[in-house]
PDB file of C-alpha atoms in Angstrom:
ATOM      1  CA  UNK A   1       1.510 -18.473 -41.010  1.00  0.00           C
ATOM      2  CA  UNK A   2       1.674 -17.283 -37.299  1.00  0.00           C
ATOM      3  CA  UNK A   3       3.758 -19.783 -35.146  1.00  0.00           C
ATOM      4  CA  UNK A   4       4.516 -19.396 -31.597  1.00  0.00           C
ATOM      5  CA  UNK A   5       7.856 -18.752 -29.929  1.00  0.00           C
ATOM      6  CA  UNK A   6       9.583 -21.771 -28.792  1.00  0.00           C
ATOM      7  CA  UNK A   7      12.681 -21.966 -26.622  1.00  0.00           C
ATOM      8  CA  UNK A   8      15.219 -23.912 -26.666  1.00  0.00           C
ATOM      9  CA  UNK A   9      15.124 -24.886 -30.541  1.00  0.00           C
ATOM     10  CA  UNK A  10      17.136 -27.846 -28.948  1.00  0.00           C
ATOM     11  CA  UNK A  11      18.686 -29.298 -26.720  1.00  0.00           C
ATOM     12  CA  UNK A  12      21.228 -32.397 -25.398  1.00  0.00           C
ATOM     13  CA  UNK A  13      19.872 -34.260 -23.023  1.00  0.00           C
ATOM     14  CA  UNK A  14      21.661 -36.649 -20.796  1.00  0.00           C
ATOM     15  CA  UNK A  15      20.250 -39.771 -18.995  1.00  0.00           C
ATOM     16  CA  UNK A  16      18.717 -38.693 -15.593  1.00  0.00           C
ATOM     17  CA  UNK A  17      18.862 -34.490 -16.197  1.00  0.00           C
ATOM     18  CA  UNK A  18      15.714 -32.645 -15.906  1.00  0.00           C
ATOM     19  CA  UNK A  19      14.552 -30.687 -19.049  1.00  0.00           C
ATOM     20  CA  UNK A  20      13.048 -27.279 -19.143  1.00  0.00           C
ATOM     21  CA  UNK A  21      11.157 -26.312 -22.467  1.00  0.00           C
ATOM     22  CA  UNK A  22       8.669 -22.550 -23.002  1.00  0.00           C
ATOM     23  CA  UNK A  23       6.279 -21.579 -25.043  1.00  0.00           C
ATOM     24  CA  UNK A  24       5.284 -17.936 -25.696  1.00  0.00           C
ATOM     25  CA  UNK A  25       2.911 -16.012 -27.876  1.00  0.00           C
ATOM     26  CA  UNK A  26       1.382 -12.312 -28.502  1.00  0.00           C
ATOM     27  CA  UNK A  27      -2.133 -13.454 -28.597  1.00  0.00           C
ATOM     28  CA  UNK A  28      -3.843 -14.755 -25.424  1.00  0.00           C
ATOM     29  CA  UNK A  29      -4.990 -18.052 -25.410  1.00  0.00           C
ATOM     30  CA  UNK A  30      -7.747 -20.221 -23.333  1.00  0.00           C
ATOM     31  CA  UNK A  31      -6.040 -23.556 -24.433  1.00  0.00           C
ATOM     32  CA  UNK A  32      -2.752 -25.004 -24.152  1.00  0.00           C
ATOM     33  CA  UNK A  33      -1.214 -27.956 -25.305  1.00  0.00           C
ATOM     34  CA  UNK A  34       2.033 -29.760 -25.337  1.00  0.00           C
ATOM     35  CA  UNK A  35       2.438 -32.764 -28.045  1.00  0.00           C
ATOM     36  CA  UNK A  36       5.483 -34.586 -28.755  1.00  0.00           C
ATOM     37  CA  UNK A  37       6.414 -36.086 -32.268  1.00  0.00           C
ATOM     38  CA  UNK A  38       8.639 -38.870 -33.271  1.00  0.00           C
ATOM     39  CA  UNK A  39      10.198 -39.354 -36.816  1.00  0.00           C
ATOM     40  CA  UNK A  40       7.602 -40.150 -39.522  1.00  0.00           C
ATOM     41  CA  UNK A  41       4.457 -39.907 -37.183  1.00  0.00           C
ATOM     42  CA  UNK A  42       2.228 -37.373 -35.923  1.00  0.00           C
ATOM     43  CA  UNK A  43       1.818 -35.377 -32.732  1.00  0.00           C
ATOM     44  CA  UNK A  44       0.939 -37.291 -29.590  1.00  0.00           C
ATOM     45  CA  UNK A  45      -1.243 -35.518 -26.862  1.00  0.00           C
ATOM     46  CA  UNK A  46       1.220 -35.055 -23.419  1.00  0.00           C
ATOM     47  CA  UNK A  47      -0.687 -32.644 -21.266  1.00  0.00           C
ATOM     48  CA  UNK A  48      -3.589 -30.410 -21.639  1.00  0.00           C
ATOM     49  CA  UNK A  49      -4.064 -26.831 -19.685  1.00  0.00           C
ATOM     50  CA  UNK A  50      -7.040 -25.142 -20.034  1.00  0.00           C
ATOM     51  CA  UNK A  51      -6.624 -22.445 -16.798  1.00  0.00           C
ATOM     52  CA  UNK A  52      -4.524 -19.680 -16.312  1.00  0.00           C
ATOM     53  CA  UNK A  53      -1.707 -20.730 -13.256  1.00  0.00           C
ATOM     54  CA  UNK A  54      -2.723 -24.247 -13.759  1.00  0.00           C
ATOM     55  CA  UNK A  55      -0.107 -27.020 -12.957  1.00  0.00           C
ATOM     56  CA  UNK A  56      -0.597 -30.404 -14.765  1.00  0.00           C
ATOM     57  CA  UNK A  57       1.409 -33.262 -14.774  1.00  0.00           C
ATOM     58  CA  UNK A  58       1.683 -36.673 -16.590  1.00  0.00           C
ATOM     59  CA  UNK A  59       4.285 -39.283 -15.129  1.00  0.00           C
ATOM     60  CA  UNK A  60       7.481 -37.459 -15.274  1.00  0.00           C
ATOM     61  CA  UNK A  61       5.955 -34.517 -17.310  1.00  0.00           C
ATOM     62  CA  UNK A  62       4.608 -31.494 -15.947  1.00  0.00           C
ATOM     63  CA  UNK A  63       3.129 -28.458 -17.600  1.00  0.00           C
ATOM     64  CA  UNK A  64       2.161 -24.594 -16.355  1.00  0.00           C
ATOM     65  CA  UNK A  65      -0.249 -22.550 -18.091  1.00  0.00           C
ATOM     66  CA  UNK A  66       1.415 -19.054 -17.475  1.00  0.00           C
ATOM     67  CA  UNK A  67      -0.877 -16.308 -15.344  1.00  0.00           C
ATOM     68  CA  UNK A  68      -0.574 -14.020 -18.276  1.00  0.00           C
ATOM     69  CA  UNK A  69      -2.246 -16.683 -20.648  1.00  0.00           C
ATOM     70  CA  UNK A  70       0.669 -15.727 -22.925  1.00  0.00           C
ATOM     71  CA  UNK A  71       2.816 -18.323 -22.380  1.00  0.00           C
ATOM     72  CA  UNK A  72       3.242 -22.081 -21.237  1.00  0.00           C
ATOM     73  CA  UNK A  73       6.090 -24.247 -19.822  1.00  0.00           C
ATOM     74  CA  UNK A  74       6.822 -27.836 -19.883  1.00  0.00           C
ATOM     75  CA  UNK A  75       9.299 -29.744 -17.524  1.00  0.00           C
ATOM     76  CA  UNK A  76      10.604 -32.920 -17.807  1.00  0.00           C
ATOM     77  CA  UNK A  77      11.902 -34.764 -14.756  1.00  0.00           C
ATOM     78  CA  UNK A  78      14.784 -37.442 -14.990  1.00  0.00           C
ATOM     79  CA  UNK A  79      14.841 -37.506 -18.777  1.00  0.00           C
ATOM     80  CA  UNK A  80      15.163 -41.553 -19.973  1.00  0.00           C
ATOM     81  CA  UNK A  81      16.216 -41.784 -23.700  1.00  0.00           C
ATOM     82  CA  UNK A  82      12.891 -42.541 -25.213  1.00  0.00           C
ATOM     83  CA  UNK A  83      12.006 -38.551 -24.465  1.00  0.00           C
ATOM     84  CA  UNK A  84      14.094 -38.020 -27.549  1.00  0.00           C
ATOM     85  CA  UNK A  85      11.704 -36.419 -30.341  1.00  0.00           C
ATOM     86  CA  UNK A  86      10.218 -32.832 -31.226  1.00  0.00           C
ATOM     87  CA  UNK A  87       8.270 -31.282 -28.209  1.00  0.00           C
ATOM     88  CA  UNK A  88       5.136 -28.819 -29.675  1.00  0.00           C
ATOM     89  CA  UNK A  89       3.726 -26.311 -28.149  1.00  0.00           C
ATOM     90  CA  UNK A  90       0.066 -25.245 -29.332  1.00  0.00           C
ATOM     91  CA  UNK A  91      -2.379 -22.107 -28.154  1.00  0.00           C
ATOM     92  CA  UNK A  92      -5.948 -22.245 -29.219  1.00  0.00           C
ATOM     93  CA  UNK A  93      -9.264 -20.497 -27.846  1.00  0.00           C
ATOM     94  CA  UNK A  94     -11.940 -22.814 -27.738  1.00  0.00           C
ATOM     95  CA  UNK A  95     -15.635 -21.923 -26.966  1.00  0.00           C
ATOM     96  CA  UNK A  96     -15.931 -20.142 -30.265  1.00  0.00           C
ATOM     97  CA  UNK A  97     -16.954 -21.063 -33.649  1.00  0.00           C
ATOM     98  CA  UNK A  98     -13.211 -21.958 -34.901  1.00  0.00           C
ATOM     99  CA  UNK A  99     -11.398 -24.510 -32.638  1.00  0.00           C
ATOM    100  CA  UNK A 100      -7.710 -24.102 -34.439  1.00  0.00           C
ATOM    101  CA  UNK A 101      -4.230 -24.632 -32.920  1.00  0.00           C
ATOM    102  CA  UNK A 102      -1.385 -22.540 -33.390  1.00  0.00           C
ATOM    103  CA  UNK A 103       1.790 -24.633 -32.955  1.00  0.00           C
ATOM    104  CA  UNK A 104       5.143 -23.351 -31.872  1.00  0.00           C
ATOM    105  CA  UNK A 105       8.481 -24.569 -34.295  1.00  0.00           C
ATOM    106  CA  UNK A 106       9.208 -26.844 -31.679  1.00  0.00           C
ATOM    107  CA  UNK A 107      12.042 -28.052 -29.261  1.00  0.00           C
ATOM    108  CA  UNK A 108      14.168 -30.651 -30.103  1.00  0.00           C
ATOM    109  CA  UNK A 109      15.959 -33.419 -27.617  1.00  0.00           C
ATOM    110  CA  UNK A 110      18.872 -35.122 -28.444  1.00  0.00           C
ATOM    111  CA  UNK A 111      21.025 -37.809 -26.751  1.00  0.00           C
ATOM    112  CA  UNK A 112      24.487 -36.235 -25.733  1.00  0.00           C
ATOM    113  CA  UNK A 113      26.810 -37.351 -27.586  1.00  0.00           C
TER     114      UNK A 113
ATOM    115  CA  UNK B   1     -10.992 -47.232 -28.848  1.00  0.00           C
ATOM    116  CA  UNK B   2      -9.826 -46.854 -32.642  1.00  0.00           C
ATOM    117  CA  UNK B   3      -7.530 -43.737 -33.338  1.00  0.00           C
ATOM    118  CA  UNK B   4      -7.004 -41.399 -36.116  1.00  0.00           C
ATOM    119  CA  UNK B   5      -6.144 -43.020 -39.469  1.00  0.00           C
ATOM    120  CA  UNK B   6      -5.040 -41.557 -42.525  1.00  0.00           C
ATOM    121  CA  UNK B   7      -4.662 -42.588 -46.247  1.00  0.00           C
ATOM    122  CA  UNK B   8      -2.448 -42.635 -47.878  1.00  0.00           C
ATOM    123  CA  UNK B   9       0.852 -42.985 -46.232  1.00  0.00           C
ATOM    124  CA  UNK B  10       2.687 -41.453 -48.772  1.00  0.00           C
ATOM    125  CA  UNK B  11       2.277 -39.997 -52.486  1.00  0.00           C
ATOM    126  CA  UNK B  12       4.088 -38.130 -55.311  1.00  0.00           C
ATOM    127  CA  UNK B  13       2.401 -36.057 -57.296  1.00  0.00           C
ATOM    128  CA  UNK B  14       3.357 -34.206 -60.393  1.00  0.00           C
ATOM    129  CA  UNK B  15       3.092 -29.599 -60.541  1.00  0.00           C
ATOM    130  CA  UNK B  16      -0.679 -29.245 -61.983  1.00  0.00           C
ATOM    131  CA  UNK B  17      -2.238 -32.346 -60.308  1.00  0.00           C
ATOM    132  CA  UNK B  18      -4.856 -32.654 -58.233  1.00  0.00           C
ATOM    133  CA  UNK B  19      -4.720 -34.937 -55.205  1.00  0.00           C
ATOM    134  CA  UNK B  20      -7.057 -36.051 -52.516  1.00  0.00           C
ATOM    135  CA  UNK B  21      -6.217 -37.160 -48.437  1.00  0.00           C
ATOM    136  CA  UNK B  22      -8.327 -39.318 -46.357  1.00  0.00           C
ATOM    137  CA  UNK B  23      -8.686 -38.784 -43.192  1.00  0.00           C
ATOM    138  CA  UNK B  24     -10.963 -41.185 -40.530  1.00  0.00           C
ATOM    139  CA  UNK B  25     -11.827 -39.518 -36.829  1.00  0.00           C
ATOM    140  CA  UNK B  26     -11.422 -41.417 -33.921  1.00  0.00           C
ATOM    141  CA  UNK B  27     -14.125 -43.469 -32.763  1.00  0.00           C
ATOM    142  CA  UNK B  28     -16.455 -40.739 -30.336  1.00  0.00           C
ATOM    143  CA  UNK B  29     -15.261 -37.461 -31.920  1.00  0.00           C
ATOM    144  CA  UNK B  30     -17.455 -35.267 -34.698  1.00  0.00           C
ATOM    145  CA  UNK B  31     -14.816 -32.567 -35.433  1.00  0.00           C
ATOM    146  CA  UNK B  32     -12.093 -32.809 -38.014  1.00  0.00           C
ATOM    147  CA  UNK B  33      -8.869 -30.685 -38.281  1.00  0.00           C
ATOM    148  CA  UNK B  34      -6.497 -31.016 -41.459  1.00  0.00           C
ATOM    149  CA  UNK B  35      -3.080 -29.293 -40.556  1.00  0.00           C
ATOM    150  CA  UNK B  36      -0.199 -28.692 -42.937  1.00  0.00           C
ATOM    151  CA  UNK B  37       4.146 -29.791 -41.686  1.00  0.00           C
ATOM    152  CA  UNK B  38       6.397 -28.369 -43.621  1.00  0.00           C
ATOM    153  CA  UNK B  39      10.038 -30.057 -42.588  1.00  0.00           C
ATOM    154  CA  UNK B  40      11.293 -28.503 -39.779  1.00  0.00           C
ATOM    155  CA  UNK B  41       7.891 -26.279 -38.657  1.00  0.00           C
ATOM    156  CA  UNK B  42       5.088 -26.934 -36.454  1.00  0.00           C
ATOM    157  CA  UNK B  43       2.164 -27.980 -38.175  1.00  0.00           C
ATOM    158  CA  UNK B  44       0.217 -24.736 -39.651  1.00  0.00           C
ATOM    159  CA  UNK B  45      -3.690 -25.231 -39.765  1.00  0.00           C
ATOM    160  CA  UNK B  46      -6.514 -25.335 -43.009  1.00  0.00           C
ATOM    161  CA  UNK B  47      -9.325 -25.728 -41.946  1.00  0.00           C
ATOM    162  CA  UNK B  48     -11.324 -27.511 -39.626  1.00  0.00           C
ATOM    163  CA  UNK B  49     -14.588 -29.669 -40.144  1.00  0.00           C
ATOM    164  CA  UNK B  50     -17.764 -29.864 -37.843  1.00  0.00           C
ATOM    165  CA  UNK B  51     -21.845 -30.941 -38.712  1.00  0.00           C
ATOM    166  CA  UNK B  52     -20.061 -31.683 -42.415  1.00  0.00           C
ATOM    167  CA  UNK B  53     -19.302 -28.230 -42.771  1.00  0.00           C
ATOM    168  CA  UNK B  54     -16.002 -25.979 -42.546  1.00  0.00           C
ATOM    169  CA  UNK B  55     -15.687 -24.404 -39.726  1.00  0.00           C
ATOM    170  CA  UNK B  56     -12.691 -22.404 -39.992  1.00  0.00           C
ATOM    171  CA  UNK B  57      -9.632 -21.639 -42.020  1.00  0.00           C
ATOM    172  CA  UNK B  58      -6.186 -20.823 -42.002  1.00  0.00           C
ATOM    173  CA  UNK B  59      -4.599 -18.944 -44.752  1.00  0.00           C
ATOM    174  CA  UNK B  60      -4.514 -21.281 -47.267  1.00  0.00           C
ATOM    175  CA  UNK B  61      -5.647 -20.517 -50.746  1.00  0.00           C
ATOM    176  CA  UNK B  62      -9.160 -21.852 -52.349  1.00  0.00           C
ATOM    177  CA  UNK B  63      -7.200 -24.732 -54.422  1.00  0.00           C
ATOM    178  CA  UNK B  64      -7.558 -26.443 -50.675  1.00  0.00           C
ATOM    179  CA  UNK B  65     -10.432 -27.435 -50.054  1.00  0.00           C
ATOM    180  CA  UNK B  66     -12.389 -30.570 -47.891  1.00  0.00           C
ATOM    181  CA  UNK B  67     -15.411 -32.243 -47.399  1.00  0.00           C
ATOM    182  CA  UNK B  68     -16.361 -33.947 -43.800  1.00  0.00           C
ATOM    183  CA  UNK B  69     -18.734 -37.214 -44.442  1.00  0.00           C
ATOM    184  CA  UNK B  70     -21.595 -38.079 -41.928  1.00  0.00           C
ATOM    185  CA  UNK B  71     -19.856 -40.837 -39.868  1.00  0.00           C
ATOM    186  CA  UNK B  72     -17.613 -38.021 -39.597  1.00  0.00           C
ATOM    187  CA  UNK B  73     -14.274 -38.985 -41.634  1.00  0.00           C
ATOM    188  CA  UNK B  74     -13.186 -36.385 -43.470  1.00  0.00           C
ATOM    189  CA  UNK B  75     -11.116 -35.750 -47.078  1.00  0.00           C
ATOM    190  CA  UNK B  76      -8.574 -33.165 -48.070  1.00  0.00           C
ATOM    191  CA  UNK B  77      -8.359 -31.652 -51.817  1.00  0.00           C
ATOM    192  CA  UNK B  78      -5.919 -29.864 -52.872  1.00  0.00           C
ATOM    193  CA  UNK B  79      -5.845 -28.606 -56.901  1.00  0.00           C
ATOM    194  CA  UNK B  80      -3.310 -27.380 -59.260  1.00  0.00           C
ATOM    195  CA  UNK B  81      -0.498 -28.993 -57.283  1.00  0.00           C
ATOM    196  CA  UNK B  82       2.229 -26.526 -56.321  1.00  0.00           C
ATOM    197  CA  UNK B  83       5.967 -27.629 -55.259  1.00  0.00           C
ATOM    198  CA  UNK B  84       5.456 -26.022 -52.187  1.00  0.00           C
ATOM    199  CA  UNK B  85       2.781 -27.979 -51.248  1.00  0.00           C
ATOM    200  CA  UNK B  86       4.977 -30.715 -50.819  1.00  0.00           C
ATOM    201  CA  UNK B  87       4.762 -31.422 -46.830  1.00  0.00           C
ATOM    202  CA  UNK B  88       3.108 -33.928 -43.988  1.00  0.00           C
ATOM    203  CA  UNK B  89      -0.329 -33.506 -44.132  1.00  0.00           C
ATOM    204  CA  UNK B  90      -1.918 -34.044 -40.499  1.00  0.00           C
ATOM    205  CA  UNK B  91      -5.942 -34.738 -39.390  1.00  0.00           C
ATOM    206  CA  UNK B  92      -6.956 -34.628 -35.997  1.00  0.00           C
ATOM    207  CA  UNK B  93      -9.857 -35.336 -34.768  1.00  0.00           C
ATOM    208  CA  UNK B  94     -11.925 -33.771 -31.495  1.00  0.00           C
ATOM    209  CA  UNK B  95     -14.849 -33.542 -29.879  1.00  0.00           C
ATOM    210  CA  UNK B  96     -16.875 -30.716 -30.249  1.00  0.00           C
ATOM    211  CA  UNK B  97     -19.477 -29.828 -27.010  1.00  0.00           C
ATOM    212  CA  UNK B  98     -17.719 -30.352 -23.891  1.00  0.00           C
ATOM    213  CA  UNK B  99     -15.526 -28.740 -21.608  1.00  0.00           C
ATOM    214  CA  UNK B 100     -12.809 -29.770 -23.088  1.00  0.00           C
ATOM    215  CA  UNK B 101     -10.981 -29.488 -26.565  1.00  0.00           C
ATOM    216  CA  UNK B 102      -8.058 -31.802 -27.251  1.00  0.00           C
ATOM    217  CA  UNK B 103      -6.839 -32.849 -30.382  1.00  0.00           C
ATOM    218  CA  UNK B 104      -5.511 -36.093 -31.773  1.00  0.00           C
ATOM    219  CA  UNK B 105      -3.387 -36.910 -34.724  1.00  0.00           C
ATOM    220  CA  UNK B 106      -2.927 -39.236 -37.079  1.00  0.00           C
ATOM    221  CA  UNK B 107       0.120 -40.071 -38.344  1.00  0.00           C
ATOM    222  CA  UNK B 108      -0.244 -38.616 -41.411  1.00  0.00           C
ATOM    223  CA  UNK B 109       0.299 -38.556 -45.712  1.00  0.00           C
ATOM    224  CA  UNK B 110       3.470 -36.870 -46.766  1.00  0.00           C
ATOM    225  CA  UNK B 111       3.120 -35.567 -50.293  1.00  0.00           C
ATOM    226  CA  UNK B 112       5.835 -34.995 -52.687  1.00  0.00           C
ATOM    227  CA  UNK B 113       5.143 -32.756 -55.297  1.00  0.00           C
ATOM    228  CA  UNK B 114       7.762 -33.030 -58.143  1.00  0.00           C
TER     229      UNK B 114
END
């Protein structure tokens, strides 16, 4: 099935850096969404963008909803270690009879060893 | 506020068998989304739920198939059980009619297929 381009696959984050995550796709969406999953449970809502050049943040999170409505970028500001997990990226038009997501592979933080 | 909740947790199933996943919205939404994980992939959707019918689909083959229930909790059936349908098997729930259209998980049933 169609995924979306996610970069970095992962990363090693140390206490106190700031994290830089993208998201891009061929398709144009109206909707984007950044989720983050822990081990054994499902994907928990971060930020939602629904404007092209829109800024959003959430606490140390912040999210841009790229001018070419192709792509999307989440930042993470003085990374603590409970940001360790599987950040999503997903691209949907809404406004339409189907309301589905299309989810990137995801980005993966890691405590430095 | 009560979240998404899904049954069962987990399950193994035998090649051939048929299997069904419940799936209950959060509290406020009408819209149900059933999404497959494969280990190490994003989630990839089915189909999606709304006024108890489907309301899109992903390409997945007719052997999947669901059934949305009028307080809105929804079930997932899947037939002639394939080894690669062993995955996590995610609802989310929305609401369908605003402005806005965000998703919510559960935490989902992962099925083994042996």
């Amino acid at each position: 099935g169609q995924q979306l381009n996610q970069s970095p696959q992962s990363m090693f984050i140390q206490e106190g850096e700031d994290v830089s995550m993208n998201c891009t796709s061929s398709s144009i969406f109206n909707t984007w969404l950044w989720y983050k999953q822990d081990p054994g449970e499902g994907p928990v809502l971060l930020i939602a963008l629904y404007k092209a050049g829109e800024l959003t943040s959430n606490g140390r999170l912040t999210a841009q909803f790229g001018i070419t409505r192709k792509d999307s970028f989440l930042n993470i500001s003085a990374s603590i270690p409970s940001d360790v997990g599987i950040y999503f990226c997903a691209g949907g038009n809404y406004g339409g009879s189907q309301g589905n997501l299309i989810f990137g592979k995801g980005t993966k933080l890691s405590v430095k060893p | 506020e009560t979240g998404v909740t899904q049954s069962p947790t987990h399950l193994i199933k035998t090649r051939g068998q048929q299997v069904t996943l419940r799936c209950s919205s959060q509290s406020g939404h009408n819209t149900v989304s059933w999404y497959q994980q494969a280990l190490g992939q994003g989630p990839q959707f089915i189909f999606q739920y709304y006024r108890e019918e489907e309301n899109g689909r992903g390409n997945f083959p007719p052997r999947f198939s669901g059934l949305q229930f009028p307080n809105y909790s929804s079930e997932l059936n899947v037939n002639a059980l394939e080894l690669d349908d062993s995955a996590l098997y995610l609802c989310a729930s929305s609401w369908t009619g605003g402005r806005t259209y965000e998703q919510y998980f559960g935490p989902g049933t992962r099925l083994t297929v042996t």
